[in-house]
Amino acid sequence: MPPVYEQICARMPAELVIETNALTKVFGKQKALDGVSLAVAPGAIGLLGPNGAGKTTFMKCLLQLQPISSGSAKLLGREVGTEGREIRKRVGYTPEMDCHIPGMAGCEYVTYCAQLCGLPFQAARQRAHEMLDFVGMGQERYRKIDTYSTGMKQRLKLAQSIVHDPEIVFLDEPTNGLDPKGQAQILELVQSLWRAYGITVVVSSHLLHDVEQICEQIIIIARGRVLVHDSLANLKAQRRGWAEVVLPGRHEELEAACGRRQWPCKLLPNGHVKVEHNSESLNPLLQLLHEMKLAPLEIIPSPNALEETFVQALEISHAAA
């Protein structure tokens, strides 16, 4: 179970982008959020959970698109529910569903969004084209949005969410419906928001690979409750003790050598050799490879740490239900 609100605040930096205390959202007799207490520092944040876990509801409550039933929340230090206008100036959002206005061209739509955020028309138009350049849209920006592909619509949503230079952006399933190339391009853009421009990013997704690729903090929600809130580095450190070794050949020799050391070892379908070396560091494994004069192409420590944490957290949630 996650620590209580006061303990979280005590261990986190003074500058927090999200603070919630016993945040609860009820729809009829159903609790979509059940006493969520979080203190989140700036960064690239992954919001994980199965469908119906409460991820979208959590974001909508913070964005004041849904009223909070009980508890409290702050976004960028401002009280949610009482300082809506000030919060909206500093926050960007891309919903999971399409949010364009039919009949508008892409550049017109992003310009309009900038104006809604308070920019005068000339500044809004210039900023819109800058953001469309940033997300990689060329002449198609002058076409009607109704004619766009899924990938183009995702780029457009990203452009409108950052056109007013927000301090934090909420992205709900930003790679939905994209092919692998499109996914990689969108993830690269999202990653650059924090790493290059210092914009905090909250990525809600059920795709562990996407989150692991770009996020530093992980929040796992299920059944409306926070099961895990930690850094990805800490989660990987807790799962030390095994690694995947990528070799050009001699897999059987490595498996035999690991067997002599009583290290469970097996060849995976992807051609990697999974070795459970049961050590805090990779040093024993590296020593073995050196003794065997094996030059690995790559060693991947705890590659599935996030997946294992996610599965374990869901199992505990189901057992407690």
XYZ file of C-alpha atoms in Angstrom:
321
model
C 0.000 0.000 0.000
C 1.277 3.536 -0.700
C 2.347 5.689 2.252
C -0.088 8.201 3.683
C -0.218 11.755 2.368
C 1.957 13.304 5.094
C 4.709 10.711 4.589
C 4.731 11.259 0.840
C 5.028 15.042 1.238
C 7.851 14.665 3.749
C 10.045 12.655 1.379
C 9.381 14.675 -1.794
C 10.948 18.000 -2.885
C 9.242 21.225 -1.826
C 8.224 21.946 -5.422
C 5.315 19.694 -6.311
C 3.190 19.725 -9.446
C 0.409 17.461 -8.142
C -0.825 17.110 -4.571
C -3.904 15.143 -3.609
C -5.223 14.208 -0.183
C -7.880 11.463 0.066
C -9.184 12.453 -3.369
C -12.423 10.605 -4.051
C -14.760 10.601 -7.037
C -18.107 8.803 -6.915
C -20.480 8.060 -9.797
C -23.697 6.867 -8.225
C -22.694 3.885 -6.088
C -19.388 3.386 -7.924
C -16.142 4.826 -6.545
C -14.007 5.733 -9.539
C -11.337 7.182 -7.219
C -11.032 5.944 -3.657
C -8.952 8.131 -1.335
C -6.062 8.927 -3.684
C -3.191 10.665 -1.862
C -0.187 11.674 -3.941
C 2.652 14.178 -3.920
C 4.294 14.346 -7.333
C 7.457 16.235 -8.267
C 8.082 17.656 -11.764
C 9.289 15.276 -14.453
C 8.094 12.667 -16.918
C 5.369 10.745 -15.100
C 3.731 7.520 -16.236
C 0.163 6.891 -15.078
C -0.484 3.177 -15.497
C -3.448 0.933 -14.898
C -5.888 -1.414 -16.622
C -8.944 -0.099 -18.441
C -11.408 1.324 -15.928
C -8.743 1.782 -13.261
C -9.498 5.489 -12.761
C -6.643 7.047 -14.733
C -8.773 9.291 -16.939
C -11.069 10.217 -14.044
C -8.019 11.203 -11.979
C -6.778 13.523 -14.714
C -10.217 15.005 -15.303
C -10.612 15.762 -11.599
C -7.265 17.567 -11.567
C -8.263 19.486 -14.703
C -11.676 20.333 -13.174
C -13.496 18.570 -15.987
C -15.098 16.413 -13.289
C -16.053 17.743 -9.823
C -14.315 16.103 -6.851
C -16.687 14.211 -4.539
C -14.479 14.552 -1.452
C -10.862 15.156 -0.495
C -8.666 17.857 -1.999
C -6.189 18.424 -4.797
C -3.641 21.010 -5.881
C -2.178 21.417 -9.338
C 0.970 23.565 -9.683
C 0.350 24.748 -6.135
C -3.165 25.994 -6.913
C -6.285 24.638 -5.247
C -8.361 22.571 -7.674
C -11.963 23.738 -7.637
C -11.286 27.308 -6.562
C -8.513 28.533 -8.890
C -9.652 27.095 -12.190
C -8.848 30.043 -14.420
C -5.273 30.337 -13.143
C -4.693 26.590 -13.435
C -5.979 26.368 -17.016
C -3.500 28.995 -18.187
C -0.636 26.760 -17.124
C -1.879 23.300 -18.111
C -2.161 21.395 -21.405
C -4.335 18.352 -22.110
C -4.802 15.836 -24.900
C -7.888 13.667 -24.350
C -7.963 10.074 -25.540
C -10.830 10.758 -27.939
C -10.570 13.134 -30.905
C -11.257 16.714 -29.887
C -11.098 18.639 -33.152
C -13.763 20.952 -34.555
C -15.202 19.628 -37.857
C -14.583 21.799 -40.908
C -11.497 23.531 -39.508
C -8.031 23.289 -40.997
C -5.303 22.095 -38.662
C -3.575 25.468 -38.372
C -6.903 27.217 -37.772
C -7.762 24.831 -34.974
C -4.442 25.190 -33.131
C -4.620 28.990 -33.547
C -8.120 28.958 -32.069
C -6.902 26.881 -29.099
C -4.113 29.413 -28.506
C -6.659 32.238 -28.530
C -8.784 30.370 -25.995
C -5.709 30.348 -23.762
C -5.501 34.145 -23.969
C -3.082 34.811 -26.835
C -4.013 37.631 -29.252
C -4.686 36.472 -32.818
C -1.319 37.353 -34.400
C 0.661 35.764 -31.573
C -1.683 32.765 -31.541
C -1.226 32.161 -35.282
C 2.559 32.426 -35.074
C 2.695 30.138 -32.061
C 0.382 27.633 -33.753
C 2.688 27.308 -36.758
C 5.710 26.948 -34.480
C 4.052 24.062 -32.621
C 2.895 22.409 -35.844
C 6.490 22.559 -37.039
C 7.591 21.035 -33.730
C 5.262 18.038 -34.075
C 6.324 17.496 -37.688
C 3.280 18.647 -39.632
C 3.974 20.208 -43.024
C 1.540 21.381 -45.677
C -1.169 19.113 -44.308
C -1.761 21.738 -41.635
C -3.816 23.627 -44.234
C -6.120 20.652 -44.864
C -9.392 20.006 -43.070
C -8.867 17.975 -39.912
C -11.667 15.625 -41.026
C -9.288 14.276 -43.701
C -6.419 13.549 -41.291
C -5.046 10.108 -40.515
C -4.932 8.886 -36.904
C -1.260 9.807 -36.654
C -1.859 13.336 -37.888
C -4.706 13.797 -35.420
C -2.451 12.684 -32.566
C 0.194 15.203 -33.646
C -2.461 17.907 -33.850
C -3.699 17.117 -30.348
C -0.155 17.373 -29.045
C 0.351 20.714 -30.800
C -2.823 22.231 -29.328
C -1.903 21.018 -25.835
C 1.413 22.921 -25.785
C 0.562 25.958 -27.935
C 0.242 28.213 -24.861
C 3.564 27.066 -23.329
C 2.129 25.194 -20.311
C 4.081 24.027 -17.282
C 2.455 20.594 -17.231
C 0.773 18.512 -19.947
C -1.614 15.594 -19.442
C -1.603 13.081 -22.307
C -4.304 10.406 -22.321
C -3.223 7.406 -24.443
C -1.147 9.543 -26.868
C -0.096 6.585 -29.061
C -3.525 5.002 -29.485
C -4.174 3.749 -33.015
C -0.643 4.391 -34.291
C 1.661 2.003 -36.114
C 5.092 1.299 -34.544
C 6.796 4.095 -36.490
C 4.124 6.605 -35.494
C 4.320 5.471 -31.873
C 8.086 5.987 -31.808
C 7.772 9.471 -33.308
C 5.103 10.603 -30.838
C 7.038 9.172 -27.880
C 10.176 10.996 -28.992
C 8.249 14.279 -29.126
C 6.683 13.681 -25.719
C 10.039 12.782 -24.198
C 11.572 16.019 -25.479
C 8.924 18.126 -23.708
C 10.485 17.323 -20.328
C 14.094 16.626 -21.240
C 14.583 19.565 -23.614
C 11.985 22.099 -22.492
C 11.291 21.325 -18.829
C 7.549 20.788 -19.307
C 6.234 18.183 -16.866
C 4.464 15.390 -18.726
C 1.845 13.016 -17.311
C 1.320 10.115 -19.721
C -1.720 7.931 -19.039
C -1.404 4.596 -20.788
C -1.983 0.858 -20.515
C 1.128 0.264 -22.678
C 4.011 -0.469 -20.306
C 6.646 -0.199 -23.023
C 5.614 3.356 -23.909
C 5.766 4.505 -20.311
C 9.040 2.736 -19.550
C 10.650 4.321 -22.602
C 10.000 7.952 -21.667
C 8.992 8.238 -17.990
C 11.052 8.595 -14.821
C 8.243 8.356 -12.255
C 5.598 5.633 -12.198
C 2.106 5.767 -10.693
C 0.031 2.595 -10.897
C -3.713 2.881 -10.284
C -6.258 0.069 -10.052
C -9.812 0.048 -8.739
C -9.510 3.765 -8.069
C -6.572 3.392 -5.675
C -2.869 4.141 -6.006
C -0.929 0.884 -5.721
C 2.563 2.147 -6.603
C 4.223 5.564 -6.763
C 7.974 5.441 -7.210
C 10.775 6.220 -9.608
C 11.434 3.769 -12.419
C 15.039 3.501 -11.231
C 13.897 2.375 -7.763
C 11.490 -0.159 -9.207
C 14.275 -1.642 -11.323
C 16.648 -1.685 -8.349
C 14.099 -3.673 -6.349
C 13.988 -6.260 -9.130
C 17.724 -6.834 -9.390
C 19.058 -10.335 -9.577
C 18.578 -11.290 -13.200
C 19.453 -10.049 -16.650
C 19.098 -10.822 -20.332
C 22.331 -11.490 -22.193
C 22.456 -10.920 -25.942
C 25.051 -13.136 -27.628
C 26.061 -13.754 -31.261
C 26.270 -17.492 -30.460
C 27.421 -20.091 -27.872
C 24.104 -19.939 -26.015
C 24.369 -23.568 -24.887
C 27.790 -22.935 -23.311
C 26.419 -20.052 -21.255
C 23.412 -22.113 -20.161
C 25.699 -24.948 -19.055
C 28.035 -22.595 -17.155
C 25.090 -21.000 -15.375
C 23.804 -24.452 -14.469
C 27.117 -25.279 -12.782
C 26.655 -22.152 -10.628
C 23.038 -23.110 -9.954
C 21.788 -19.995 -11.714
C 18.458 -20.586 -13.444
C 18.996 -19.847 -17.125
C 17.003 -20.251 -20.324
C 16.979 -19.192 -23.962
C 14.091 -16.803 -24.662
C 12.085 -16.648 -27.922
C 13.779 -13.336 -28.779
C 17.183 -15.064 -28.791
C 18.335 -13.547 -25.488
C 19.550 -15.693 -22.613
C 17.793 -14.979 -19.324
C 20.151 -15.452 -16.367
C 19.036 -15.312 -12.733
C 22.351 -14.488 -11.080
C 20.750 -13.544 -7.723
C 23.151 -10.701 -7.030
C 22.754 -7.000 -6.271
C 25.071 -6.163 -9.177
C 26.032 -7.604 -12.555
C 29.603 -8.268 -11.417
C 29.255 -12.062 -10.946
C 27.677 -12.390 -14.401
C 30.347 -10.194 -15.969
C 33.048 -12.302 -14.293
C 31.546 -15.483 -15.685
C 31.398 -14.060 -19.208
C 35.033 -12.925 -18.867
C 36.151 -16.393 -17.737
C 34.339 -17.951 -20.703
C 35.821 -15.371 -23.083
C 32.296 -14.483 -24.200
C 31.781 -10.979 -25.587
C 28.065 -10.168 -25.258
C 26.451 -7.766 -27.680
C 24.385 -6.387 -24.823
C 23.425 -7.070 -21.206
C 19.983 -5.839 -20.170
C 19.533 -5.693 -16.375
C 16.004 -6.389 -15.079
C 14.376 -5.652 -18.458
C 10.853 -6.531 -17.285
C 10.958 -4.812 -13.888
C 8.042 -2.519 -14.652
C 5.907 -5.347 -16.023
C 6.599 -7.497 -12.964
C 5.768 -4.613 -10.605
C 2.564 -3.902 -12.531
C 1.403 -7.525 -12.483
C 2.241 -7.948 -8.807
C 0.416 -4.743 -7.859
C -2.708 -5.875 -9.736
C -2.579 -9.298 -8.111
C -2.435 -7.701 -4.648
C -5.320 -5.385 -5.609
C -7.500 -8.288 -6.770
C -6.668 -10.333 -3.662
C -7.677 -7.437 -1.399
C -10.964 -6.793 -3.251
